Short mmCIF file of N, CA and C in Angstrom, two decimals:
data_model
loop_
_atom_site.label_atom_id
_atom_site.label_comp_id
_atom_site.label_asym_id
_atom_site.label_seq_id
_atom_site.Cartn_x
_atom_site.Cartn_y
_atom_site.Cartn_z
N MET A 875 -39.38 -147.98 -74.38
CA MET A 875 -38.27 -148.50 -74.79
C MET A 875 -37.23 -147.75 -74.98
N LYS A 876 -36.26 -147.61 -75.26
CA LYS A 876 -35.26 -146.65 -75.86
C LYS A 876 -34.65 -147.49 -76.19
N PHE A 877 -34.05 -146.87 -77.85
CA PHE A 877 -32.83 -147.75 -78.39
C PHE A 877 -32.49 -146.24 -79.27
N VAL A 878 -31.30 -146.77 -79.85
CA VAL A 878 -30.98 -145.57 -81.01
C VAL A 878 -31.05 -145.78 -82.21
N CYS A 879 -30.95 -144.72 -83.31
CA CYS A 879 -31.41 -145.25 -84.61
C CYS A 879 -30.44 -143.85 -85.54
N THR A 880 -30.20 -144.69 -86.78
CA THR A 880 -29.84 -143.49 -88.03
C THR A 880 -31.10 -143.20 -88.37
N LYS A 881 -31.35 -141.82 -88.72
CA LYS A 881 -31.89 -141.43 -90.31
C LYS A 881 -31.20 -141.47 -91.16
N GLN A 882 -32.33 -142.56 -92.18
CA GLN A 882 -31.80 -142.98 -93.30
C GLN A 882 -33.02 -142.42 -94.43
N GLY A 883 -32.38 -140.72 -94.92
CA GLY A 883 -33.96 -140.11 -95.99
C GLY A 883 -35.14 -139.77 -94.68
N MET A 884 -35.92 -140.28 -94.99
CA MET A 884 -37.39 -139.62 -94.03
C MET A 884 -37.57 -140.74 -93.85
N THR A 885 -37.27 -141.61 -92.80
CA THR A 885 -36.96 -142.45 -92.16
C THR A 885 -35.83 -142.89 -90.87
N LEU A 886 -36.81 -143.62 -90.41
CA LEU A 886 -35.20 -143.92 -89.31
C LEU A 886 -35.41 -145.48 -88.31
N ARG A 887 -33.95 -145.62 -88.25
CA ARG A 887 -33.97 -146.83 -88.55
C ARG A 887 -33.38 -146.85 -87.59
N PRO A 888 -33.33 -148.71 -86.81
CA PRO A 888 -32.47 -148.84 -85.56
C PRO A 888 -30.80 -148.58 -85.82
N ALA A 889 -30.76 -148.63 -84.55
CA ALA A 889 -28.70 -149.08 -85.30
C ALA A 889 -28.03 -150.00 -84.27
N GLY A 890 -28.98 -150.83 -84.52
CA GLY A 890 -27.94 -152.04 -83.71
C GLY A 890 -29.60 -153.17 -83.07
N VAL A 891 -29.18 -154.17 -82.97
CA VAL A 891 -30.29 -155.34 -82.40
C VAL A 891 -30.84 -155.07 -81.03
N VAL A 892 -29.77 -154.01 -80.27
CA VAL A 892 -31.68 -153.71 -79.51
C VAL A 892 -32.67 -152.79 -80.17
N GLY A 893 -32.09 -151.94 -80.66
CA GLY A 893 -33.31 -151.25 -81.63
C GLY A 893 -34.18 -152.81 -82.97
N GLU A 894 -33.29 -153.25 -83.32
CA GLU A 894 -34.45 -153.83 -83.91
C GLU A 894 -35.17 -155.32 -82.96
N GLY A 895 -34.70 -156.12 -82.19
CA GLY A 895 -35.66 -156.24 -81.17
C GLY A 895 -36.56 -155.64 -80.84
N ALA A 896 -36.83 -154.43 -80.25
CA ALA A 896 -37.68 -153.34 -79.78
C ALA A 896 -39.08 -153.45 -81.26
N LEU A 897 -38.40 -153.23 -82.30
CA LEU A 897 -39.22 -152.83 -83.58
C LEU A 897 -40.24 -154.15 -83.16
N ARG A 898 -39.25 -155.26 -83.92
CA ARG A 898 -39.97 -156.08 -84.24
C ARG A 898 -41.14 -157.13 -83.29
N SER A 899 -41.08 -156.42 -81.46
CA SER A 899 -41.95 -156.27 -80.42
C SER A 899 -43.41 -155.56 -81.03
N ILE A 900 -43.33 -154.34 -81.96
CA ILE A 900 -44.85 -153.63 -82.28
C ILE A 900 -45.02 -154.09 -83.71
N HIS A 901 -46.85 -154.83 -83.80
CA HIS A 901 -47.15 -155.06 -84.56
C HIS A 901 -47.52 -153.86 -86.17
N ASP A 902 -46.95 -154.52 -87.61
CA ASP A 902 -47.29 -153.49 -87.81
C ASP A 902 -48.98 -152.95 -88.19
N GLY A 903 -48.31 -151.60 -88.26
CA GLY A 903 -49.93 -150.76 -88.20
C GLY A 903 -49.92 -150.22 -86.42
N ASP A 904 -49.02 -150.72 -85.84
CA ASP A 904 -49.11 -149.96 -83.82
C ASP A 904 -49.13 -148.41 -84.35
N PHE A 905 -50.05 -147.73 -83.62
CA PHE A 905 -49.42 -146.85 -83.63
C PHE A 905 -48.45 -146.27 -82.12
N VAL A 906 -47.68 -145.69 -82.30
CA VAL A 906 -46.15 -145.26 -81.31
C VAL A 906 -46.33 -143.86 -81.02
N MET A 907 -45.54 -143.56 -79.64
CA MET A 907 -45.57 -142.18 -79.37
C MET A 907 -43.60 -142.47 -80.24
N VAL A 908 -43.05 -141.21 -80.23
CA VAL A 908 -41.16 -141.38 -80.55
C VAL A 908 -41.09 -139.98 -79.91
N GLU A 909 -39.84 -140.49 -79.43
CA GLU A 909 -39.30 -139.22 -79.19
C GLU A 909 -38.15 -138.79 -79.31
N VAL A 910 -37.73 -137.40 -80.03
CA VAL A 910 -36.00 -138.22 -80.46
C VAL A 910 -35.33 -136.76 -79.96
N LYS A 911 -34.65 -137.39 -79.71
CA LYS A 911 -33.25 -136.78 -79.00
C LYS A 911 -32.09 -136.72 -79.34
N GLN A 912 -30.90 -135.62 -79.73
CA GLN A 912 -30.14 -135.51 -81.09
C GLN A 912 -28.61 -136.41 -79.58
N SER A 913 -28.36 -137.39 -79.15
CA SER A 913 -26.89 -137.54 -78.58
C SER A 913 -26.00 -136.30 -78.31
N ARG A 914 -25.38 -136.03 -77.22
CA ARG A 914 -24.48 -135.59 -76.70
C ARG A 914 -23.16 -135.60 -77.49
N ASN A 915 -22.48 -134.49 -77.58
CA ASN A 915 -21.68 -134.10 -77.97
C ASN A 915 -20.90 -134.31 -77.16
N LEU A 916 -20.34 -135.00 -76.86
CA LEU A 916 -18.63 -135.07 -75.73
C LEU A 916 -17.61 -134.23 -75.55
N ALA A 917 -17.52 -133.86 -77.21
CA ALA A 917 -15.91 -132.50 -77.80
C ALA A 917 -16.80 -131.51 -76.76
N HIS A 918 -18.32 -131.68 -77.15
CA HIS A 918 -18.19 -129.57 -77.38
C HIS A 918 -18.31 -129.83 -75.38
N HIS A 919 -19.10 -130.85 -74.81
CA HIS A 919 -19.09 -130.04 -73.66
C HIS A 919 -17.80 -130.21 -73.12
N GLN A 920 -16.82 -131.25 -73.03
CA GLN A 920 -15.22 -130.71 -72.92
C GLN A 920 -14.76 -129.13 -73.17
N LYS A 921 -15.41 -129.07 -74.62
CA LYS A 921 -15.48 -127.50 -74.80
C LYS A 921 -16.02 -126.26 -73.89
N PHE A 922 -16.64 -126.17 -73.30
CA PHE A 922 -17.43 -125.86 -72.36
C PHE A 922 -17.05 -125.78 -71.85
N PHE A 923 -16.81 -126.73 -70.32
CA PHE A 923 -16.01 -126.73 -69.80
C PHE A 923 -13.92 -125.94 -69.61
N ALA A 924 -13.67 -126.12 -70.86
CA ALA A 924 -12.49 -125.12 -71.57
C ALA A 924 -12.85 -124.29 -71.41
N LEU A 925 -14.23 -123.65 -72.08
CA LEU A 925 -15.08 -122.31 -71.76
C LEU A 925 -14.51 -121.48 -70.39
N LEU A 926 -14.98 -122.56 -68.96
CA LEU A 926 -15.57 -122.12 -67.83
C LEU A 926 -14.25 -121.34 -67.75
N ASP A 927 -12.99 -122.65 -67.72
CA ASP A 927 -11.77 -122.35 -67.28
C ASP A 927 -11.64 -121.07 -67.72
N LEU A 928 -11.65 -121.31 -69.30
CA LEU A 928 -10.29 -120.00 -69.38
C LEU A 928 -11.47 -118.65 -69.37
N VAL A 929 -12.53 -118.53 -68.57
CA VAL A 929 -13.07 -117.37 -68.30
C VAL A 929 -12.77 -116.89 -66.76
N LYS A 930 -12.34 -118.17 -66.03
CA LYS A 930 -12.22 -117.89 -64.81
C LYS A 930 -11.07 -117.58 -64.18
N ARG A 931 -9.82 -118.06 -65.51
CA ARG A 931 -8.83 -117.30 -65.72
C ARG A 931 -7.86 -116.22 -65.46
N ASN A 932 -9.44 -115.01 -66.18
CA ASN A 932 -9.08 -114.14 -66.79
C ASN A 932 -10.35 -113.07 -66.50
N GLN A 933 -10.74 -113.21 -65.30
CA GLN A 933 -11.22 -112.54 -64.06
C GLN A 933 -11.36 -112.71 -62.72
N ASN A 934 -11.59 -111.86 -62.23
CA ASN A 934 -11.73 -111.19 -60.71
C ASN A 934 -12.43 -112.37 -59.87
N LYS A 935 -13.67 -112.08 -60.50
CA LYS A 935 -14.57 -111.99 -59.45
C LYS A 935 -14.87 -114.02 -59.16
N TYR A 936 -14.81 -114.87 -59.66
CA TYR A 936 -15.63 -116.26 -59.44
C TYR A 936 -13.21 -116.40 -59.28
N GLN A 937 -14.01 -117.15 -58.31
CA GLN A 937 -12.59 -118.38 -57.79
C GLN A 937 -12.48 -119.81 -58.60
N THR A 938 -13.79 -120.25 -58.05
CA THR A 938 -13.61 -121.75 -59.15
C THR A 938 -15.00 -121.84 -60.02
N THR A 939 -14.41 -122.98 -60.28
CA THR A 939 -14.98 -123.13 -61.87
C THR A 939 -16.63 -123.42 -61.61
N GLU A 940 -17.21 -124.15 -60.54
CA GLU A 940 -18.21 -124.32 -60.05
C GLU A 940 -18.89 -123.07 -59.56
N ASP A 941 -18.52 -121.53 -59.25
CA ASP A 941 -18.84 -120.28 -58.91
C ASP A 941 -19.80 -120.05 -59.80
N LEU A 942 -18.61 -119.87 -61.54
CA LEU A 942 -18.73 -119.65 -62.41
C LEU A 942 -19.83 -120.68 -63.21
N LEU A 943 -19.56 -121.67 -62.89
CA LEU A 943 -21.25 -122.35 -63.60
C LEU A 943 -22.14 -122.01 -62.86
N THR A 944 -22.51 -122.10 -61.28
CA THR A 944 -23.67 -121.26 -60.71
C THR A 944 -23.78 -119.99 -60.99
N ALA A 945 -22.89 -118.80 -61.46
CA ALA A 945 -24.01 -117.62 -61.62
C ALA A 945 -24.22 -117.78 -63.46
N VAL A 946 -23.23 -118.83 -64.48
CA VAL A 946 -23.72 -118.31 -65.38
C VAL A 946 -24.97 -119.12 -65.74
N LYS A 947 -25.49 -120.01 -64.81
CA LYS A 947 -27.17 -120.62 -65.07
C LYS A 947 -27.53 -120.36 -65.01
N ILE A 948 -27.80 -119.34 -63.66
CA ILE A 948 -28.27 -118.47 -63.45
C ILE A 948 -28.13 -116.74 -64.13
N CYS A 949 -27.26 -116.12 -64.93
CA CYS A 949 -27.58 -115.02 -65.72
C CYS A 949 -28.66 -115.44 -67.03
N THR A 950 -27.99 -117.72 -67.45
CA THR A 950 -28.85 -117.59 -68.87
C THR A 950 -30.16 -118.45 -68.83
N GLY A 951 -30.37 -118.16 -67.26
CA GLY A 951 -32.05 -118.57 -66.79
C GLY A 951 -32.35 -119.74 -67.02
N HIS A 952 -30.99 -120.79 -66.37
CA HIS A 952 -31.08 -122.07 -66.66
C HIS A 952 -31.49 -122.43 -65.26
N TYR A 953 -32.63 -122.50 -64.45
CA TYR A 953 -33.24 -122.52 -63.71
C TYR A 953 -34.22 -122.28 -63.36
N ASP A 954 -35.11 -123.10 -62.02
CA ASP A 954 -36.66 -122.87 -61.83
C ASP A 954 -36.84 -121.86 -60.68
N ILE A 955 -37.47 -121.52 -60.72
CA ILE A 955 -38.40 -120.81 -58.95
C ILE A 955 -39.43 -122.36 -58.35
N VAL A 956 -38.64 -122.50 -57.09
CA VAL A 956 -39.28 -122.92 -56.67
C VAL A 956 -39.79 -122.53 -55.54
N GLN A 957 -41.10 -123.05 -54.83
CA GLN A 957 -42.14 -122.79 -53.88
C GLN A 957 -42.00 -122.95 -52.81
N LEU A 958 -41.06 -123.09 -51.14
CA LEU A 958 -40.88 -123.18 -50.30
C LEU A 958 -42.18 -123.47 -49.34
N HIS A 959 -42.69 -124.46 -48.54
CA HIS A 959 -43.90 -124.29 -48.01
C HIS A 959 -43.58 -123.26 -46.80
N ASP A 960 -43.34 -122.10 -47.15
CA ASP A 960 -43.35 -121.27 -46.29
C ASP A 960 -43.74 -120.09 -47.21
N GLY A 961 -43.30 -120.36 -48.73
CA GLY A 961 -44.06 -119.68 -49.82
C GLY A 961 -43.06 -119.00 -50.85
N LYS A 962 -41.70 -118.57 -49.90
CA LYS A 962 -40.66 -118.26 -49.88
C LYS A 962 -39.65 -118.84 -51.26
N PRO A 963 -39.53 -118.36 -52.66
CA PRO A 963 -39.48 -118.09 -53.79
C PRO A 963 -37.95 -118.83 -52.87
N VAL A 964 -38.01 -119.87 -53.83
CA VAL A 964 -36.00 -119.99 -53.59
C VAL A 964 -35.38 -120.24 -55.47
N ILE A 965 -33.96 -120.03 -55.91
CA ILE A 965 -33.51 -120.47 -57.81
C ILE A 965 -33.73 -122.40 -57.23
N ALA A 966 -33.99 -123.02 -58.26
CA ALA A 966 -33.55 -124.82 -58.08
C ALA A 966 -32.94 -124.49 -59.71
N LEU A 967 -31.31 -124.81 -59.10
CA LEU A 967 -30.58 -124.91 -60.30
C LEU A 967 -31.06 -126.06 -61.67
N LYS A 968 -31.12 -126.44 -62.56
CA LYS A 968 -30.94 -126.80 -63.64
C LYS A 968 -29.56 -127.41 -63.61
N SER A 969 -29.84 -129.00 -64.24
CA SER A 969 -28.88 -130.23 -64.57
C SER A 969 -28.13 -129.61 -66.04
N ILE A 970 -26.85 -130.02 -66.27
CA ILE A 970 -26.64 -129.62 -67.63
C ILE A 970 -26.32 -131.23 -67.90
N SER A 971 -26.02 -132.22 -67.46
CA SER A 971 -25.77 -133.37 -67.46
C SER A 971 -25.87 -133.92 -68.44
N PHE A 972 -25.73 -135.09 -69.38
CA PHE A 972 -26.06 -135.76 -71.03
C PHE A 972 -27.63 -136.03 -70.19
N ALA A 973 -27.90 -136.70 -69.29
CA ALA A 973 -29.31 -137.59 -69.36
C ALA A 973 -30.72 -136.58 -69.19
N ARG A 974 -29.51 -135.43 -68.78
CA ARG A 974 -30.68 -133.78 -68.47
C ARG A 974 -30.93 -132.81 -70.02
N MET A 975 -30.39 -133.01 -70.78
CA MET A 975 -30.42 -132.17 -72.30
C MET A 975 -29.51 -132.67 -73.36
N ASP A 976 -30.65 -132.53 -73.87
CA ASP A 976 -29.43 -133.28 -75.36
C ASP A 976 -28.99 -131.85 -76.00
N GLN A 977 -28.23 -132.67 -77.56
CA GLN A 977 -28.04 -132.00 -78.25
C GLN A 977 -27.62 -130.12 -78.24
N GLN A 978 -28.73 -130.36 -79.11
CA GLN A 978 -29.51 -128.71 -79.60
C GLN A 978 -29.90 -128.46 -77.77
N GLU A 979 -30.18 -128.33 -77.06
CA GLU A 979 -30.85 -127.46 -75.69
C GLU A 979 -29.17 -127.39 -75.55
N PHE A 980 -27.67 -127.91 -75.32
CA PHE A 980 -26.86 -127.63 -74.77
C PHE A 980 -26.23 -126.23 -75.56
N GLY A 981 -26.91 -126.53 -77.05
CA GLY A 981 -25.71 -126.31 -78.16
C GLY A 981 -26.53 -124.17 -77.44
N GLN A 982 -27.53 -124.06 -77.56
CA GLN A 982 -28.89 -123.15 -76.79
C GLN A 982 -28.06 -122.38 -76.16
N PHE A 983 -27.74 -123.11 -74.43
CA PHE A 983 -27.33 -123.26 -73.34
C PHE A 983 -25.94 -122.84 -73.80
N TYR A 984 -25.35 -122.93 -74.78
CA TYR A 984 -23.46 -122.52 -74.70
C TYR A 984 -23.28 -121.23 -75.12
N ASP A 985 -24.64 -121.82 -76.49
CA ASP A 985 -24.15 -119.63 -76.83
C ASP A 985 -24.39 -118.24 -76.02
N LYS A 986 -25.79 -118.90 -75.78
CA LYS A 986 -25.76 -117.70 -74.21
C LYS A 986 -24.80 -117.64 -72.88
N VAL A 987 -24.19 -118.86 -73.13
CA VAL A 987 -23.23 -118.62 -72.15
C VAL A 987 -22.10 -117.97 -72.36
N ILE A 988 -22.12 -118.36 -73.63
CA ILE A 988 -20.88 -116.76 -74.75
C ILE A 988 -21.29 -115.43 -74.68
N ARG A 989 -22.29 -115.29 -75.49
CA ARG A 989 -23.21 -114.35 -75.14
C ARG A 989 -22.33 -113.64 -73.85
N LEU A 990 -23.07 -113.90 -72.97
CA LEU A 990 -22.93 -114.11 -71.12
C LEU A 990 -20.98 -112.75 -70.99
N VAL A 991 -20.10 -114.50 -71.78
CA VAL A 991 -19.37 -113.90 -71.04
C VAL A 991 -18.30 -112.10 -71.38
N CYS A 992 -19.23 -112.24 -73.67
CA CYS A 992 -18.63 -111.85 -73.95
C CYS A 992 -18.98 -109.83 -73.72
N GLU A 993 -20.75 -110.49 -73.09
CA GLU A 993 -21.52 -109.28 -72.83
C GLU A 993 -21.07 -108.55 -71.40
N HIS A 994 -21.05 -109.45 -71.03
CA HIS A 994 -21.38 -108.85 -69.11
C HIS A 994 -19.56 -109.47 -67.81
N ILE A 995 -18.64 -110.55 -68.12
CA ILE A 995 -18.27 -111.48 -67.29
C ILE A 995 -17.05 -110.93 -67.53
N ILE A 996 -16.96 -111.10 -68.98
CA ILE A 996 -15.31 -109.91 -69.98
C ILE A 996 -15.65 -108.96 -70.74
N PRO A 997 -16.77 -107.98 -70.29
CA PRO A 997 -17.06 -107.21 -71.55
C PRO A 997 -15.57 -106.27 -72.56
N GLY A 998 -16.21 -105.96 -73.69
CA GLY A 998 -15.59 -106.28 -74.49
C GLY A 998 -14.11 -107.26 -75.37
N LEU A 999 -14.81 -108.65 -74.73
CA LEU A 999 -13.90 -109.62 -75.49
C LEU A 999 -14.85 -109.93 -77.15
N PRO A 1000 -14.72 -109.48 -77.59
CA PRO A 1000 -15.23 -109.66 -79.52
C PRO A 1000 -15.62 -111.49 -78.73
N GLU A 1001 -16.66 -112.42 -79.17
CA GLU A 1001 -17.13 -113.16 -79.77
C GLU A 1001 -16.22 -114.37 -80.39
N GLY A 1002 -16.05 -113.17 -81.40
CA GLY A 1002 -15.61 -114.38 -82.52
C GLY A 1002 -14.17 -115.22 -81.82
N ALA A 1003 -13.31 -113.82 -81.38
CA ALA A 1003 -12.08 -114.46 -80.78
C ALA A 1003 -12.09 -115.27 -79.76
N LEU A 1004 -13.58 -115.33 -79.04
CA LEU A 1004 -13.61 -115.83 -77.61
C LEU A 1004 -13.56 -117.32 -78.67
N ARG A 1005 -14.28 -117.68 -79.28
CA ARG A 1005 -15.10 -118.84 -79.96
C ARG A 1005 -13.73 -119.64 -80.87
N ALA A 1006 -12.93 -118.83 -81.36
CA ALA A 1006 -11.67 -119.17 -82.53
C ALA A 1006 -10.44 -120.44 -81.59
N GLU A 1007 -10.64 -119.16 -80.11
CA GLU A 1007 -9.91 -119.83 -79.43
C GLU A 1007 -10.15 -121.31 -78.57
N LEU A 1008 -11.54 -121.18 -78.32
CA LEU A 1008 -12.09 -122.28 -77.67
C LEU A 1008 -11.50 -123.36 -79.30
N GLU A 1009 -12.29 -123.00 -79.89
CA GLU A 1009 -12.31 -124.05 -81.11
C GLU A 1009 -10.81 -124.19 -81.65
N ALA A 1010 -9.80 -123.59 -81.05
CA ALA A 1010 -8.21 -124.05 -81.15
C ALA A 1010 -7.63 -125.23 -80.01
N PHE A 1011 -9.03 -125.21 -79.01
CA PHE A 1011 -8.21 -125.57 -77.75
C PHE A 1011 -9.06 -127.22 -78.40
N ALA A 1012 -10.28 -126.90 -79.11
CA ALA A 1012 -11.10 -127.92 -79.35
C ALA A 1012 -10.13 -129.54 -80.23
N ALA A 1013 -9.17 -128.97 -81.37
CA ALA A 1013 -8.92 -129.09 -81.78
C ALA A 1013 -7.78 -130.23 -82.37
#
């Protein structure tokens, strides 16, 4: 069962009737396994795609946002290596979807992409200037 909770002090409380019902089904004293994931921030996701668009418009190597996204996933290590039946290794890109990455993971990926852009894709671009422009977009 999955449901949304809010943190209050050192406890988690259900944030709605679905969660309340789920907790009622567990007996006092029962042990349960809990996985905590912070919901993704939609504005941060949109800011990431604004970053890709901004970078795409200010360089000549990547013609599409999709090509740039593929490159940043590879350059930041956001992939798995899969062995084919003949033993040949291939790269399998990981997803950045809301279902696959929580906010903390996405934030770490975003920061890696910012550094990659400033160090390798548009070398010399000050990280602070890039972040400021993206914050202005988000405002």
